Amino acid sequence: MPAPLPPRPARAACHDPPERTDPVPDASAWRIALPHTAAAVPLARALVRAALAEGAAPSADADTAELLTAELVANAVEHTAGGDPIELVVELLGGGCQVEVHDGDPRPPGDLTARPDDTHPDPWQEHGRGLLLIRALSSGCGHRRTARGKAVWFTLPARRAAV
């Protein structure tokens, strides 16, 4: 398992995640470089599931985290040129988790804000549901430019304890 990361500096992008009001004192984070191939998708899913299972803080829903991570990684593989690795960052937070996928293309990933047509996607379209899923299932999402390209992220809240 990759080594935990130190905390990141604050972001200054137009689609920043919300301020964290409940940070975990020793927040756990994982970062791994993935191949720029379809093989990156199952690797990313496995890392997210392992990270959520290992965390001491209340974790987010692993199935949803895996699904949304797979969408982001698949988008990075499909829509960015070159063979540079894709980087996956998973952070466990007091209120859930945040997942980021970094790639070498600085262009925005598409519209990560809710749209009126989200409830009625084109049933004949074979692609284009990944960002819709991210918008619908995450508690927050966005993107930011990085020195190497961009990072696209989503957050999920911690699972509620069963009563």
Tab-separated table of C-alpha atoms in Angstrom:
chain	number	residue	atom	x	y	z
A	1	MET	CA	0.000	0.000	0.000
A	2	PRO	CA	1.429	3.465	-0.860
A	3	ALA	CA	2.637	5.598	2.042
A	4	PRO	CA	0.278	8.205	3.550
A	5	LEU	CA	0.787	11.779	2.331
A	6	PRO	CA	1.285	14.993	4.288
A	7	PRO	CA	-1.628	17.488	4.167
A	8	ARG	CA	-1.970	19.483	0.929
A	9	PRO	CA	-1.828	23.277	0.845
A	10	ALA	CA	-5.088	25.157	0.360
A	11	ARG	CA	-6.427	25.360	-3.189
A	12	ALA	CA	-7.031	28.500	-5.175
A	13	ALA	CA	-9.108	27.328	-8.124
A	14	CYS	CA	-12.565	28.234	-9.351
A	15	HIS	CA	-14.084	24.877	-8.385
A	16	ASP	CA	-12.581	24.361	-4.954
A	17	PRO	CA	-13.995	21.807	-2.565
A	18	PRO	CA	-15.880	23.235	0.395
A	19	GLU	CA	-13.928	24.265	3.468
A	20	ARG	CA	-13.342	21.353	5.798
A	21	THR	CA	-14.913	22.059	9.161
A	22	ASP	CA	-14.304	18.607	10.627
A	23	PRO	CA	-10.784	17.541	9.685
A	24	VAL	CA	-9.473	14.251	10.993
A	25	PRO	CA	-6.464	15.071	13.222
A	26	ASP	CA	-4.314	12.511	11.412
A	27	ALA	CA	-6.074	12.471	8.047
A	28	SER	CA	-5.054	9.570	5.885
A	29	ALA	CA	-4.227	10.007	2.232
A	30	TRP	CA	-2.969	7.763	-0.526
A	31	ARG	CA	-1.397	8.729	-3.852
A	32	ILE	CA	-0.522	6.358	-6.662
A	33	ALA	CA	0.536	6.707	-10.303
A	34	LEU	CA	-1.578	4.618	-12.662
A	35	PRO	CA	-0.865	3.600	-16.255
A	36	HIS	CA	-2.513	5.646	-18.991
A	37	THR	CA	-4.457	2.564	-20.099
A	38	ALA	CA	-7.787	0.911	-19.355
A	39	ALA	CA	-5.927	-1.257	-16.813
A	40	ALA	CA	-5.873	1.814	-14.544
A	41	VAL	CA	-9.616	1.551	-13.838
A	42	PRO	CA	-9.642	-1.687	-11.793
A	43	LEU	CA	-6.430	-0.634	-10.017
A	44	ALA	CA	-8.042	2.655	-8.992
A	45	ARG	CA	-11.192	0.907	-7.784
A	46	ALA	CA	-9.134	-1.487	-5.658
A	47	LEU	CA	-7.107	1.331	-4.089
A	48	VAL	CA	-10.230	3.305	-3.192
A	49	ARG	CA	-11.883	0.265	-1.616
A	50	ALA	CA	-8.710	-0.576	0.354
A	51	ALA	CA	-8.265	3.027	1.525
A	52	LEU	CA	-11.853	3.259	2.754
A	53	ALA	CA	-11.564	-0.100	4.526
A	54	GLU	CA	-8.314	0.926	6.266
A	55	GLY	CA	-9.394	4.331	7.473
A	56	ALA	CA	-9.985	4.990	11.154
A	57	ALA	CA	-12.506	7.756	10.402
A	58	PRO	CA	-16.093	7.007	9.380
A	59	SER	CA	-15.787	6.115	5.723
A	60	ALA	CA	-17.879	6.924	2.718
A	61	ASP	CA	-19.822	4.316	0.788
A	62	ALA	CA	-17.151	2.202	-0.901
A	63	ASP	CA	-19.386	1.117	-3.798
A	64	THR	CA	-20.216	4.714	-4.730
A	65	ALA	CA	-16.587	5.779	-4.280
A	66	GLU	CA	-15.438	2.960	-6.561
A	67	LEU	CA	-18.010	3.796	-9.234
A	68	LEU	CA	-17.186	7.508	-9.312
A	69	THR	CA	-13.442	6.835	-9.225
A	70	ALA	CA	-13.807	4.443	-12.159
A	71	GLU	CA	-15.645	7.162	-14.108
A	72	LEU	CA	-12.940	9.771	-13.443
A	73	VAL	CA	-10.081	7.415	-14.299
A	74	ALA	CA	-11.836	6.161	-17.451
A	75	ASN	CA	-12.390	9.780	-18.531
A	76	ALA	CA	-8.718	10.592	-17.956
A	77	VAL	CA	-7.643	7.582	-20.028
A	78	GLU	CA	-10.128	8.236	-22.831
A	79	HIS	CA	-9.966	12.011	-23.110
A	80	THR	CA	-6.296	12.853	-22.529
A	81	ALA	CA	-3.514	12.282	-25.014
A	82	GLY	CA	-0.116	10.856	-24.316
A	83	GLY	CA	1.187	8.116	-22.145
A	84	ASP	CA	1.910	10.094	-18.994
A	85	PRO	CA	0.684	8.321	-15.879
A	86	ILE	CA	-2.602	9.290	-14.281
A	87	GLU	CA	-2.388	10.043	-10.592
A	88	LEU	CA	-5.034	8.980	-8.081
A	89	VAL	CA	-5.271	10.670	-4.672
A	90	VAL	CA	-7.627	9.379	-1.982
A	91	GLU	CA	-8.085	11.355	1.241
A	92	LEU	CA	-10.083	10.201	4.233
A	93	LEU	CA	-11.707	13.133	5.986
A	94	GLY	CA	-13.704	13.410	9.196
A	95	GLY	CA	-16.858	13.819	7.148
A	96	GLY	CA	-16.145	11.231	4.447
A	97	CYS	CA	-13.595	11.119	1.654
A	98	GLN	CA	-12.254	13.076	-1.291
A	99	VAL	CA	-10.910	11.443	-4.442
A	100	GLU	CA	-8.853	13.280	-7.078
A	101	VAL	CA	-7.663	12.107	-10.475
A	102	HIS	CA	-4.780	14.078	-11.997
A	103	ASP	CA	-3.928	14.014	-15.690
A	104	GLY	CA	-1.690	15.955	-18.048
A	105	ASP	CA	-4.421	17.826	-19.949
A	106	PRO	CA	-5.207	21.321	-18.601
A	107	ARG	CA	-8.590	21.508	-20.376
A	108	PRO	CA	-11.627	21.362	-18.062
A	109	PRO	CA	-13.345	17.963	-17.951
A	110	GLY	CA	-16.784	19.222	-18.899
A	111	ASP	CA	-19.637	20.637	-16.903
A	112	LEU	CA	-19.494	19.491	-13.293
A	113	THR	CA	-22.441	21.646	-12.227
A	114	ALA	CA	-26.002	20.338	-12.125
A	115	ARG	CA	-27.980	20.881	-15.307
A	116	PRO	CA	-31.715	20.797	-16.019
A	117	ASP	CA	-31.331	17.805	-18.376
A	118	ASP	CA	-29.621	15.642	-15.716
A	119	THR	CA	-32.898	13.909	-14.926
A	120	HIS	CA	-33.541	12.960	-18.569
A	121	PRO	CA	-30.303	11.889	-20.293
A	122	ASP	CA	-30.507	10.828	-23.925
A	123	PRO	CA	-31.292	7.080	-23.791
A	124	TRP	CA	-29.586	6.508	-27.165
A	125	GLN	CA	-26.281	8.053	-26.181
A	126	GLU	CA	-23.610	5.441	-25.399
A	127	HIS	CA	-21.243	7.803	-23.581
A	128	GLY	CA	-21.503	10.878	-21.446
A	129	ARG	CA	-23.041	9.626	-18.230
A	130	GLY	CA	-19.872	9.708	-16.123
A	131	LEU	CA	-20.043	13.371	-15.149
A	132	LEU	CA	-23.793	13.049	-14.625
A	133	LEU	CA	-23.154	10.220	-12.142
A	134	ILE	CA	-20.498	12.262	-10.378
A	135	ARG	CA	-22.822	15.265	-10.101
A	136	ALA	CA	-25.723	13.128	-8.897
A	137	LEU	CA	-23.972	10.843	-6.407
A	138	SER	CA	-21.250	13.005	-4.858
A	139	SER	CA	-21.676	15.646	-2.185
A	140	GLY	CA	-19.341	17.931	-4.139
A	141	CYS	CA	-17.213	17.860	-7.268
A	142	GLY	CA	-15.046	20.093	-9.393
A	143	HIS	CA	-11.692	20.533	-11.044
A	144	ARG	CA	-8.597	22.671	-10.703
A	145	ARG	CA	-5.533	23.348	-12.797
A	146	THR	CA	-2.271	21.869	-11.637
A	147	ALA	CA	1.328	22.422	-12.684
A	148	ARG	CA	1.054	19.283	-14.830
A	149	GLY	CA	-2.506	19.629	-16.169
A	150	LYS	CA	-5.628	19.294	-14.021
A	151	ALA	CA	-7.152	17.460	-11.101
A	152	VAL	CA	-10.810	16.423	-11.134
A	153	TRP	CA	-12.267	15.614	-7.717
A	154	PHE	CA	-15.366	14.527	-5.861
A	155	THR	CA	-16.279	14.227	-2.200
A	156	LEU	CA	-18.573	11.739	-0.510
A	157	PRO	CA	-20.026	12.071	2.984
A	158	ALA	CA	-19.345	9.512	5.688
A	159	ARG	CA	-21.798	6.652	5.823
A	160	ARG	CA	-24.442	6.922	8.488
A	161	ALA	CA	-24.166	4.351	11.223
A	162	ALA	CA	-26.790	1.620	11.081
A	163	VAL	CA	-29.385	1.923	13.825
